[in-house]
PDB file of C-alpha atoms in Angstrom:
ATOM      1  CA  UNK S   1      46.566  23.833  88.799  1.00  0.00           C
ATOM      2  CA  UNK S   2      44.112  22.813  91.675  1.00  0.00           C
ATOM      3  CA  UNK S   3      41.145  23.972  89.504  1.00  0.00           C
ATOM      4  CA  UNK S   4      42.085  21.990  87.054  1.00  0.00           C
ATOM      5  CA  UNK S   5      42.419  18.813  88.849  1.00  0.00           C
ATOM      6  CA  UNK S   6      38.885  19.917  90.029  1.00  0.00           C
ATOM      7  CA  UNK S   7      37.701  20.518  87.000  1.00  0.00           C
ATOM      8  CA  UNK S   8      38.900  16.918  85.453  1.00  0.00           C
ATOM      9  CA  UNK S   9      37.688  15.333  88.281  1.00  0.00           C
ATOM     10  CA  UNK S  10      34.148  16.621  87.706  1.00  0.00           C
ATOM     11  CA  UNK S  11      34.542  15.537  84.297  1.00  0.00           C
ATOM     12  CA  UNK S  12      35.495  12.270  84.794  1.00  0.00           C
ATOM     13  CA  UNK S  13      32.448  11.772  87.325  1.00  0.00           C
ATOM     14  CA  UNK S  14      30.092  13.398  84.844  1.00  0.00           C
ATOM     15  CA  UNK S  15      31.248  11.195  82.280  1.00  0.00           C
ATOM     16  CA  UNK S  16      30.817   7.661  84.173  1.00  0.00           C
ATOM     17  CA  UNK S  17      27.288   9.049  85.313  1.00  0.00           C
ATOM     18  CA  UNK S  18      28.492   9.002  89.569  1.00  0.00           C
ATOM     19  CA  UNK S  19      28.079  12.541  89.614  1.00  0.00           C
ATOM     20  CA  UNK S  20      24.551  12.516  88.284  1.00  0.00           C
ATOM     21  CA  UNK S  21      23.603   9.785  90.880  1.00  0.00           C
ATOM     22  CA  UNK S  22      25.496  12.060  93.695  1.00  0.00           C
ATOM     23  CA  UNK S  23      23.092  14.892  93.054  1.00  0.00           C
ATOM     24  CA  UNK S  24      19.997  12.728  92.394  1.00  0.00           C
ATOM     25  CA  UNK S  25      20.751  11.806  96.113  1.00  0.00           C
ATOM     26  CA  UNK S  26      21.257  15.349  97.404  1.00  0.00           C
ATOM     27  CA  UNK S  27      18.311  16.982  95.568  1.00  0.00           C
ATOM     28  CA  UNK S  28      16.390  18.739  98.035  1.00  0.00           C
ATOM     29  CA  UNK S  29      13.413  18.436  95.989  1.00  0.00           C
ATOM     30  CA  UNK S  30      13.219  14.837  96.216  1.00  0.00           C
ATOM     31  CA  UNK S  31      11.446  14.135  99.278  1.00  0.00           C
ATOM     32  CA  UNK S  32      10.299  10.799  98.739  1.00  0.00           C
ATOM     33  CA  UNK S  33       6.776  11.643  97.633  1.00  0.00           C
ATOM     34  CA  UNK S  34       6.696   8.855  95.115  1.00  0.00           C
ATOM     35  CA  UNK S  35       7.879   6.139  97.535  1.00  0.00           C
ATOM     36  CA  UNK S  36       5.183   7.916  99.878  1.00  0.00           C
ATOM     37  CA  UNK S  37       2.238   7.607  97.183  1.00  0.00           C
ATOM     38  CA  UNK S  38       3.164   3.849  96.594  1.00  0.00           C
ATOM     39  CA  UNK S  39       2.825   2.519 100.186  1.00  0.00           C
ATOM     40  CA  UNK S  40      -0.781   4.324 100.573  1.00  0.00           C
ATOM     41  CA  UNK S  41      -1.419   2.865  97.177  1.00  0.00           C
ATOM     42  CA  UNK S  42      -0.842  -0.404  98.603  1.00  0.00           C
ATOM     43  CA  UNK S  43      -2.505  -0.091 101.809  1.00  0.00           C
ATOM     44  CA  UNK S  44      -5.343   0.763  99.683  1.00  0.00           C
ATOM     45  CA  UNK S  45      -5.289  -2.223  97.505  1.00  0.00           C
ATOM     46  CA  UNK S  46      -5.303  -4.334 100.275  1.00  0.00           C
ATOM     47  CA  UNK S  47      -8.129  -2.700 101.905  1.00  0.00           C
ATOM     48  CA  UNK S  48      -6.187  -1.242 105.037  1.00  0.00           C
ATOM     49  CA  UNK S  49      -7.732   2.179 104.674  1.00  0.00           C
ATOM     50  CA  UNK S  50     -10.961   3.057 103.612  1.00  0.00           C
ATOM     51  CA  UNK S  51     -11.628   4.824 100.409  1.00  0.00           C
ATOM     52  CA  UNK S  52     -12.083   8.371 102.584  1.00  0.00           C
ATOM     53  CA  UNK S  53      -8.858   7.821 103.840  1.00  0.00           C
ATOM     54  CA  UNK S  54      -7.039   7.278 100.774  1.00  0.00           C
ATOM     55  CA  UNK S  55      -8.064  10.324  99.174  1.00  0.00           C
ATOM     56  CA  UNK S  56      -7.344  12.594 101.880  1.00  0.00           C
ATOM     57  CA  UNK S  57      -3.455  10.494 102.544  1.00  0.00           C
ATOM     58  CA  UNK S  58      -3.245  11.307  98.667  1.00  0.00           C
ATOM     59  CA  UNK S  59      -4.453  15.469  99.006  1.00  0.00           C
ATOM     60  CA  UNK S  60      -1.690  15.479 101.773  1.00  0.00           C
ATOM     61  CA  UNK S  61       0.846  14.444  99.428  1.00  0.00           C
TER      62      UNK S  61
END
């Protein structure tokens, strides 16, 4: 009976998209990379770091 419970739970979760949102927040392969790549994209554009810099901030990533 508990499994099932379980099991409709997960259901109703996967249905109203919470549960796909849940995991997209625990996935340990998101590490932020893109938010990472953004700000040095930025810095770049407004001439923070030189052009050296930017490539090897990018290689890192």
């Amino acid at each position: 009976m508990f499994a099932l419970l379980i099991l409709a739970i997960g259901f109703y979760l996967y249905k109203t998209g919470d549960l796909q949102k849940f995991f997209g927040k625990t996935d340990s392969q998101n590490t932020g990379d893109e938010q990472a790549r953004k700000i040095i994209d930025l810095r770049y554009a407004a001439g923070k770091i030189s052009e050296e810099e930017y490539v090897i901030q990018k290689n890192c990533i």
